Amino acid sequence: AQRVTQPEKLLSVFKGAPVELKCNYSYSGSPELFWYVQYSRQRLQLLLRHISRESIKGFTADLNKGETSFHLKKPFAQEEDSAMYYCALSENYGGATNKLIFGTGTLLAVQP
Amino acid sequence: EADIYQTPRYLVIGTGKKITLECSQTMGHDKMYWYQQDPGMELHLIHYSYGVNSTEKGDLSSESTVSRIRTEHFPLTLESARPSHTSQYLCASSEWGLSKNIQYFGAGTRLSVL
């Protein structure tokens, strides 16, 4: 069955430290992977998607099909990065449904 | 302004009441979704729709029902609310097309059934 695993419920780092939020997935087809973010008192929004291959707010994520991972990285954390981060997988890549399967989320807390 | 709206934001209601959670979008999207999220848990898809008169059940079984009579409107109804329905409900929408596979979320409705 398709599944997205985020092993850390909470990740606490100091400002300026590197950040890596882990995401592993299981999927039999060719997945599309996303990172969504929810800042305090804001709605859930897209941070980045693997097919875009771009850096958003200093974050990058590379799809590693061999390790079935899509870890989110940032070299130097900022306090404004504190938020809840969800990794998500889209079923039926290229198909009609675009249903998302979410992980349980990781709360990133960046300490001053 | 193009957006996706959910009302009410918070709802506290007694057991047995019928409730409807509203979701409307002005983004011109054909696809709409309802997710349920318990505290500290992942979002689970409970309903989705490809367009008008199209509704499908999601991966998580739910006693709620949905309708899609208009493109912009996707309400969720619980005929008889129970404490087990207490949760957060998120509505989302997206366009068709491979390059448009991004979901936009509403602010959510927090439902408490006493």
PDB file of C-alpha atoms in Angstrom:
ATOM      1  CA  ALA A   1       0.000   0.000   0.000  1.00  0.00           C
ATOM      2  CA  GLN A   2       1.106   3.542  -0.643  1.00  0.00           C
ATOM      3  CA  ARG A   3       2.529   5.187   2.427  1.00  0.00           C
ATOM      4  CA  VAL A   4       4.475   8.266   3.442  1.00  0.00           C
ATOM      5  CA  THR A   5       6.609   8.137   6.569  1.00  0.00           C
ATOM      6  CA  GLN A   6       8.004  11.091   8.466  1.00  0.00           C
ATOM      7  CA  PRO A   7       9.910   9.564  11.370  1.00  0.00           C
ATOM      8  CA  GLU A   8      10.338  12.740  13.416  1.00  0.00           C
ATOM      9  CA  LYS A   9       7.365  14.418  15.053  1.00  0.00           C
ATOM     10  CA  LEU A  10       9.552  17.262  16.293  1.00  0.00           C
ATOM     11  CA  LEU A  11      12.865  18.628  15.086  1.00  0.00           C
ATOM     12  CA  SER A  12      14.462  21.384  17.129  1.00  0.00           C
ATOM     13  CA  VAL A  13      17.507  23.227  15.800  1.00  0.00           C
ATOM     14  CA  PHE A  14      19.290  26.489  16.481  1.00  0.00           C
ATOM     15  CA  LYS A  15      19.217  29.396  14.090  1.00  0.00           C
ATOM     16  CA  GLY A  16      21.915  29.013  11.468  1.00  0.00           C
ATOM     17  CA  ALA A  17      22.149  25.248  11.831  1.00  0.00           C
ATOM     18  CA  PRO A  18      21.459  22.899   8.915  1.00  0.00           C
ATOM     19  CA  VAL A  19      18.044  21.295   8.707  1.00  0.00           C
ATOM     20  CA  GLU A  20      16.987  17.968   7.256  1.00  0.00           C
ATOM     21  CA  LEU A  21      13.391  16.805   7.501  1.00  0.00           C
ATOM     22  CA  LYS A  22      13.123  13.161   6.561  1.00  0.00           C
ATOM     23  CA  CYS A  23      10.501  11.637   4.332  1.00  0.00           C
ATOM     24  CA  ASN A  24      10.325   8.078   3.029  1.00  0.00           C
ATOM     25  CA  TYR A  25       7.633   6.638   0.846  1.00  0.00           C
ATOM     26  CA  SER A  26       6.372   3.365  -0.498  1.00  0.00           C
ATOM     27  CA  TYR A  27       4.692   3.400  -3.876  1.00  0.00           C
ATOM     28  CA  SER A  28       4.591   0.861  -6.668  1.00  0.00           C
ATOM     29  CA  GLY A  29       4.410   3.346  -9.520  1.00  0.00           C
ATOM     30  CA  SER A  30       6.183   6.555 -10.421  1.00  0.00           C
ATOM     31  CA  PRO A  31       5.352   9.027  -7.676  1.00  0.00           C
ATOM     32  CA  GLU A  32       5.098  12.746  -7.546  1.00  0.00           C
ATOM     33  CA  LEU A  33       6.340  14.078  -4.212  1.00  0.00           C
ATOM     34  CA  PHE A  34       5.561  17.325  -2.448  1.00  0.00           C
ATOM     35  CA  TRP A  35       6.402  19.224   0.686  1.00  0.00           C
ATOM     36  CA  TYR A  36       3.564  21.246   2.198  1.00  0.00           C
ATOM     37  CA  VAL A  37       4.063  23.681   5.067  1.00  0.00           C
ATOM     38  CA  GLN A  38       1.740  25.170   7.660  1.00  0.00           C
ATOM     39  CA  TYR A  39       2.955  28.244   9.530  1.00  0.00           C
ATOM     40  CA  SER A  40       1.290  29.247  12.780  1.00  0.00           C
ATOM     41  CA  ARG A  41      -2.264  30.483  12.182  1.00  0.00           C
ATOM     42  CA  GLN A  42      -1.949  30.019   8.421  1.00  0.00           C
ATOM     43  CA  ARG A  43      -3.390  27.450   6.085  1.00  0.00           C
ATOM     44  CA  LEU A  44      -1.568  24.516   4.611  1.00  0.00           C
ATOM     45  CA  GLN A  45       0.332  25.546   1.474  1.00  0.00           C
ATOM     46  CA  LEU A  46       2.711  24.044  -1.027  1.00  0.00           C
ATOM     47  CA  LEU A  47       6.398  24.566  -0.321  1.00  0.00           C
ATOM     48  CA  LEU A  48       7.907  22.648  -3.209  1.00  0.00           C
ATOM     49  CA  ARG A  49       7.423  19.678  -5.531  1.00  0.00           C
ATOM     50  CA  HIS A  50      10.064  17.344  -6.866  1.00  0.00           C
ATOM     51  CA  ILE A  51       9.369  17.889 -10.553  1.00  0.00           C
ATOM     52  CA  SER A  52      10.031  21.618 -10.208  1.00  0.00           C
ATOM     53  CA  ARG A  53      13.597  21.036  -9.008  1.00  0.00           C
ATOM     54  CA  GLU A  54      13.719  24.490  -7.489  1.00  0.00           C
ATOM     55  CA  SER A  55      14.727  26.024  -4.186  1.00  0.00           C
ATOM     56  CA  ILE A  56      11.984  27.729  -2.214  1.00  0.00           C
ATOM     57  CA  LYS A  57      12.883  29.888   0.808  1.00  0.00           C
ATOM     58  CA  GLY A  58      16.273  28.183   0.765  1.00  0.00           C
ATOM     59  CA  PHE A  59      14.756  24.687   0.981  1.00  0.00           C
ATOM     60  CA  THR A  60      15.537  21.921  -1.494  1.00  0.00           C
ATOM     61  CA  ALA A  61      14.437  18.320  -1.768  1.00  0.00           C
ATOM     62  CA  ASP A  62      15.755  15.602  -4.056  1.00  0.00           C
ATOM     63  CA  LEU A  63      13.801  12.524  -4.967  1.00  0.00           C
ATOM     64  CA  ASN A  64      15.934   9.438  -4.379  1.00  0.00           C
ATOM     65  CA  LYS A  65      14.116   6.527  -5.980  1.00  0.00           C
ATOM     66  CA  GLY A  66      16.720   4.006  -4.828  1.00  0.00           C
ATOM     67  CA  GLU A  67      16.199   4.914  -1.192  1.00  0.00           C
ATOM     68  CA  THR A  68      12.539   5.913  -1.737  1.00  0.00           C
ATOM     69  CA  SER A  69      13.204   9.179   0.046  1.00  0.00           C
ATOM     70  CA  PHE A  70      12.398  12.844  -0.434  1.00  0.00           C
ATOM     71  CA  HIS A  71      14.177  14.610   2.398  1.00  0.00           C
ATOM     72  CA  LEU A  72      13.795  18.377   2.807  1.00  0.00           C
ATOM     73  CA  LYS A  73      17.001  20.304   3.432  1.00  0.00           C
ATOM     74  CA  LYS A  74      18.113  23.809   4.227  1.00  0.00           C
ATOM     75  CA  PRO A  75      21.731  24.723   4.968  1.00  0.00           C
ATOM     76  CA  PHE A  76      21.014  27.501   7.476  1.00  0.00           C
ATOM     77  CA  ALA A  77      17.757  27.524   9.435  1.00  0.00           C
ATOM     78  CA  GLN A  78      15.945  30.774  10.198  1.00  0.00           C
ATOM     79  CA  GLU A  79      13.455  31.410  12.988  1.00  0.00           C
ATOM     80  CA  GLU A  80      10.734  32.084  10.426  1.00  0.00           C
ATOM     81  CA  ASP A  81      11.136  28.506   9.180  1.00  0.00           C
ATOM     82  CA  SER A  82       9.426  27.274  12.336  1.00  0.00           C
ATOM     83  CA  ALA A  83       6.300  25.484  11.119  1.00  0.00           C
ATOM     84  CA  MET A  84       4.677  22.117  10.546  1.00  0.00           C
ATOM     85  CA  TYR A  85       6.004  20.349   7.461  1.00  0.00           C
ATOM     86  CA  TYR A  86       4.131  17.589   5.659  1.00  0.00           C
ATOM     87  CA  CYS A  87       5.528  15.323   3.007  1.00  0.00           C
ATOM     88  CA  ALA A  88       2.947  14.122   0.494  1.00  0.00           C
ATOM     89  CA  LEU A  89       2.779  11.711  -2.413  1.00  0.00           C
ATOM     90  CA  SER A  90       0.460  11.993  -5.365  1.00  0.00           C
ATOM     91  CA  GLU A  91      -1.062   8.826  -6.703  1.00  0.00           C
ATOM     92  CA  ASN A  92      -1.581   8.212 -10.401  1.00  0.00           C
ATOM     93  CA  TYR A  93       1.277  10.379 -11.557  1.00  0.00           C
ATOM     94  CA  GLY A  94       0.139  11.900 -14.800  1.00  0.00           C
ATOM     95  CA  GLY A  95      -3.327  10.514 -14.285  1.00  0.00           C
ATOM     96  CA  ALA A  96      -6.640  11.996 -13.389  1.00  0.00           C
ATOM     97  CA  THR A  97      -7.056  11.757  -9.677  1.00  0.00           C
ATOM     98  CA  ASN A  98      -4.194  13.726  -8.093  1.00  0.00           C
ATOM     99  CA  LYS A  99      -5.082  12.308  -4.701  1.00  0.00           C
ATOM    100  CA  LEU A 100      -2.503  13.119  -2.039  1.00  0.00           C
ATOM    101  CA  ILE A 101      -1.225  10.775   0.639  1.00  0.00           C
ATOM    102  CA  PHE A 102       0.241  12.691   3.552  1.00  0.00           C
ATOM    103  CA  GLY A 103       2.779  11.850   6.200  1.00  0.00           C
ATOM    104  CA  THR A 104       2.103  12.637   9.846  1.00  0.00           C
ATOM    105  CA  GLY A 105       4.138  15.826   9.680  1.00  0.00           C
ATOM    106  CA  THR A 106       7.232  17.151  11.417  1.00  0.00           C
ATOM    107  CA  LEU A 107       7.153  20.226  13.596  1.00  0.00           C
ATOM    108  CA  LEU A 108      10.301  22.254  12.988  1.00  0.00           C
ATOM    109  CA  ALA A 109      11.246  24.558  15.841  1.00  0.00           C
ATOM    110  CA  VAL A 110      14.114  26.931  15.167  1.00  0.00           C
ATOM    111  CA  GLN A 111      15.565  28.343  18.382  1.00  0.00           C
ATOM    112  CA  PRO A 112      17.233  31.780  18.445  1.00  0.00           C
TER     113      PRO A 112
ATOM    114  CA  GLU B   1      -9.497  37.535  -5.232  1.00  0.00           C
ATOM    115  CA  ALA B   2      -9.166  33.851  -6.107  1.00  0.00           C
ATOM    116  CA  ASP B   3      -9.355  31.818  -2.940  1.00  0.00           C
ATOM    117  CA  ILE B   4     -10.900  28.825  -1.223  1.00  0.00           C
ATOM    118  CA  TYR B   5     -13.267  29.501   1.652  1.00  0.00           C
ATOM    119  CA  GLN B   6     -14.460  27.252   4.453  1.00  0.00           C
ATOM    120  CA  THR B   7     -17.233  28.047   6.913  1.00  0.00           C
ATOM    121  CA  PRO B   8     -17.618  27.851   9.786  1.00  0.00           C
ATOM    122  CA  ARG B   9     -14.067  27.952  11.103  1.00  0.00           C
ATOM    123  CA  TYR B  10     -15.141  26.434  14.416  1.00  0.00           C
ATOM    124  CA  LEU B  11     -18.267  24.463  15.266  1.00  0.00           C
ATOM    125  CA  VAL B  12     -19.329  22.971  18.581  1.00  0.00           C
ATOM    126  CA  ILE B  13     -22.488  20.929  18.346  1.00  0.00           C
ATOM    127  CA  GLY B  14     -24.419  18.280  20.215  1.00  0.00           C
ATOM    128  CA  THR B  15     -24.700  14.619  19.324  1.00  0.00           C
ATOM    129  CA  GLY B  16     -27.370  13.781  16.775  1.00  0.00           C
ATOM    130  CA  LYS B  17     -27.441  17.134  15.023  1.00  0.00           C
ATOM    131  CA  LYS B  18     -27.227  17.439  11.251  1.00  0.00           C
ATOM    132  CA  ILE B  19     -24.368  19.660  10.113  1.00  0.00           C
ATOM    133  CA  THR B  20     -23.058  20.958   6.825  1.00  0.00           C
ATOM    134  CA  LEU B  21     -19.522  22.214   6.388  1.00  0.00           C
ATOM    135  CA  GLU B  22     -19.252  24.680   3.541  1.00  0.00           C
ATOM    136  CA  CYS B  23     -16.440  24.906   1.022  1.00  0.00           C
ATOM    137  CA  SER B  24     -16.351  27.303  -1.898  1.00  0.00           C
ATOM    138  CA  GLN B  25     -13.575  28.257  -4.275  1.00  0.00           C
ATOM    139  CA  THR B  26     -13.227  31.109  -6.721  1.00  0.00           C
ATOM    140  CA  MET B  27     -10.139  29.674  -8.378  1.00  0.00           C
ATOM    141  CA  GLY B  28     -11.957  28.083 -11.289  1.00  0.00           C
ATOM    142  CA  HIS B  29     -10.710  24.631 -10.323  1.00  0.00           C
ATOM    143  CA  ASP B  30     -12.511  21.490 -11.400  1.00  0.00           C
ATOM    144  CA  LYS B  31     -11.150  19.177  -8.724  1.00  0.00           C
ATOM    145  CA  MET B  32     -12.073  19.474  -5.073  1.00  0.00           C
ATOM    146  CA  TYR B  33     -11.199  17.418  -2.009  1.00  0.00           C
ATOM    147  CA  TRP B  34     -12.116  16.939   1.635  1.00  0.00           C
ATOM    148  CA  TYR B  35      -9.527  15.803   4.159  1.00  0.00           C
ATOM    149  CA  GLN B  36      -9.938  14.855   7.804  1.00  0.00           C
ATOM    150  CA  GLN B  37      -7.150  15.440  10.277  1.00  0.00           C
ATOM    151  CA  ASP B  38      -7.058  14.386  13.911  1.00  0.00           C
ATOM    152  CA  PRO B  39      -4.574  16.195  16.204  1.00  0.00           C
ATOM    153  CA  GLY B  40      -1.003  15.073  15.591  1.00  0.00           C
ATOM    154  CA  MET B  41      -2.041  12.784  12.780  1.00  0.00           C
ATOM    155  CA  GLU B  42      -1.804  12.848   9.014  1.00  0.00           C
ATOM    156  CA  LEU B  43      -4.454  14.228   6.701  1.00  0.00           C
ATOM    157  CA  HIS B  44      -6.732  11.553   5.315  1.00  0.00           C
ATOM    158  CA  LEU B  45      -8.713  12.006   2.104  1.00  0.00           C
ATOM    159  CA  ILE B  46     -12.396  11.318   2.738  1.00  0.00           C
ATOM    160  CA  HIS B  47     -14.065  12.656  -0.445  1.00  0.00           C
ATOM    161  CA  TYR B  48     -13.089  14.071  -3.813  1.00  0.00           C
ATOM    162  CA  SER B  49     -14.715  15.351  -6.956  1.00  0.00           C
ATOM    163  CA  TYR B  50     -13.532  15.750 -10.549  1.00  0.00           C
ATOM    164  CA  GLY B  51     -16.286  18.199 -11.443  1.00  0.00           C
ATOM    165  CA  VAL B  52     -20.008  18.860 -11.321  1.00  0.00           C
ATOM    166  CA  ASN B  53     -22.057  15.780 -10.410  1.00  0.00           C
ATOM    167  CA  SER B  54     -18.861  13.800  -9.758  1.00  0.00           C
ATOM    168  CA  THR B  55     -18.123  12.585  -6.218  1.00  0.00           C
ATOM    169  CA  GLU B  56     -15.956   9.736  -4.977  1.00  0.00           C
ATOM    170  CA  LYS B  57     -15.090   8.355  -1.567  1.00  0.00           C
ATOM    171  CA  GLY B  58     -11.521   8.735  -0.430  1.00  0.00           C
ATOM    172  CA  ASP B  59      -9.145   6.388   1.303  1.00  0.00           C
ATOM    173  CA  LEU B  60     -10.564   6.899   4.784  1.00  0.00           C
ATOM    174  CA  SER B  61     -14.070   5.658   5.353  1.00  0.00           C
ATOM    175  CA  SER B  62     -16.355   8.454   6.480  1.00  0.00           C
ATOM    176  CA  GLU B  63     -20.005   8.675   7.444  1.00  0.00           C
ATOM    177  CA  SER B  64     -20.194  12.084   5.811  1.00  0.00           C
ATOM    178  CA  THR B  65     -21.591  12.761   2.363  1.00  0.00           C
ATOM    179  CA  VAL B  66     -20.769  15.411  -0.229  1.00  0.00           C
ATOM    180  CA  SER B  67     -22.395  16.990  -3.248  1.00  0.00           C
ATOM    181  CA  ARG B  68     -21.097  18.913  -6.240  1.00  0.00           C
ATOM    182  CA  ILE B  69     -23.943  20.727  -7.932  1.00  0.00           C
ATOM    183  CA  ARG B  70     -21.861  23.763  -8.816  1.00  0.00           C
ATOM    184  CA  THR B  71     -18.207  23.865  -9.795  1.00  0.00           C
ATOM    185  CA  GLU B  72     -17.294  26.283  -7.039  1.00  0.00           C
ATOM    186  CA  HIS B  73     -19.205  24.626  -4.191  1.00  0.00           C
ATOM    187  CA  PHE B  74     -18.411  21.323  -2.412  1.00  0.00           C
ATOM    188  CA  PRO B  75     -20.298  21.015   0.882  1.00  0.00           C
ATOM    189  CA  LEU B  76     -19.839  18.153   3.337  1.00  0.00           C
ATOM    190  CA  THR B  77     -22.776  16.894   5.401  1.00  0.00           C
ATOM    191  CA  LEU B  78     -23.063  14.768   8.508  1.00  0.00           C
ATOM    192  CA  GLU B  79     -26.658  13.616   9.000  1.00  0.00           C
ATOM    193  CA  SER B  80     -26.199  12.777  12.672  1.00  0.00           C
ATOM    194  CA  ALA B  81     -23.076  14.061  14.351  1.00  0.00           C
ATOM    195  CA  ARG B  82     -21.289  11.893  16.916  1.00  0.00           C
ATOM    196  CA  PRO B  83     -18.306  12.547  19.204  1.00  0.00           C
ATOM    197  CA  SER B  84     -16.190  10.314  16.924  1.00  0.00           C
ATOM    198  CA  HIS B  85     -16.654  12.956  14.203  1.00  0.00           C
ATOM    199  CA  THR B  86     -14.694  15.487  16.247  1.00  0.00           C
ATOM    200  CA  SER B  87     -11.784  16.478  14.035  1.00  0.00           C
ATOM    201  CA  GLN B  88     -10.467  19.119  11.686  1.00  0.00           C
ATOM    202  CA  TYR B  89     -11.842  19.096   8.151  1.00  0.00           C
ATOM    203  CA  LEU B  90      -9.828  20.632   5.332  1.00  0.00           C
ATOM    204  CA  CYS B  91     -11.125  21.430   1.865  1.00  0.00           C
ATOM    205  CA  ALA B  92      -8.799  21.740  -1.121  1.00  0.00           C
ATOM    206  CA  SER B  93      -8.988  22.288  -4.867  1.00  0.00           C
ATOM    207  CA  SER B  94      -6.740  21.801  -7.878  1.00  0.00           C
ATOM    208  CA  GLU B  95      -6.688  22.113 -11.645  1.00  0.00           C
ATOM    209  CA  TRP B  96      -6.504  19.368 -14.212  1.00  0.00           C
ATOM    210  CA  GLY B  97      -3.218  18.602 -15.860  1.00  0.00           C
ATOM    211  CA  LEU B  98       0.159  17.174 -14.984  1.00  0.00           C
ATOM    212  CA  SER B  99       1.793  20.552 -14.529  1.00  0.00           C
ATOM    213  CA  LYS B 100      -1.109  21.747 -12.400  1.00  0.00           C
ATOM    214  CA  ASN B 101      -1.035  18.997  -9.804  1.00  0.00           C
ATOM    215  CA  ILE B 102      -0.978  21.384  -6.841  1.00  0.00           C
ATOM    216  CA  GLN B 103      -3.679  21.437  -4.209  1.00  0.00           C
ATOM    217  CA  TYR B 104      -4.758  24.689  -2.571  1.00  0.00           C
ATOM    218  CA  PHE B 105      -6.226  24.432   0.896  1.00  0.00           C
ATOM    219  CA  GLY B 106      -8.850  26.298   2.823  1.00  0.00           C
ATOM    220  CA  ALA B 107      -8.339  27.379   6.417  1.00  0.00           C
ATOM    221  CA  GLY B 108     -10.250  24.395   7.744  1.00  0.00           C
ATOM    222  CA  THR B 109     -13.197  23.758  10.041  1.00  0.00           C
ATOM    223  CA  ARG B 110     -12.597  22.494  13.560  1.00  0.00           C
ATOM    224  CA  LEU B 111     -15.592  20.394  14.569  1.00  0.00           C
ATOM    225  CA  SER B 112     -16.311  19.362  18.147  1.00  0.00           C
ATOM    226  CA  VAL B 113     -19.264  17.071  18.809  1.00  0.00           C
ATOM    227  CA  LEU B 114     -20.292  16.868  22.431  1.00  0.00           C
TER     228      LEU B 114
END
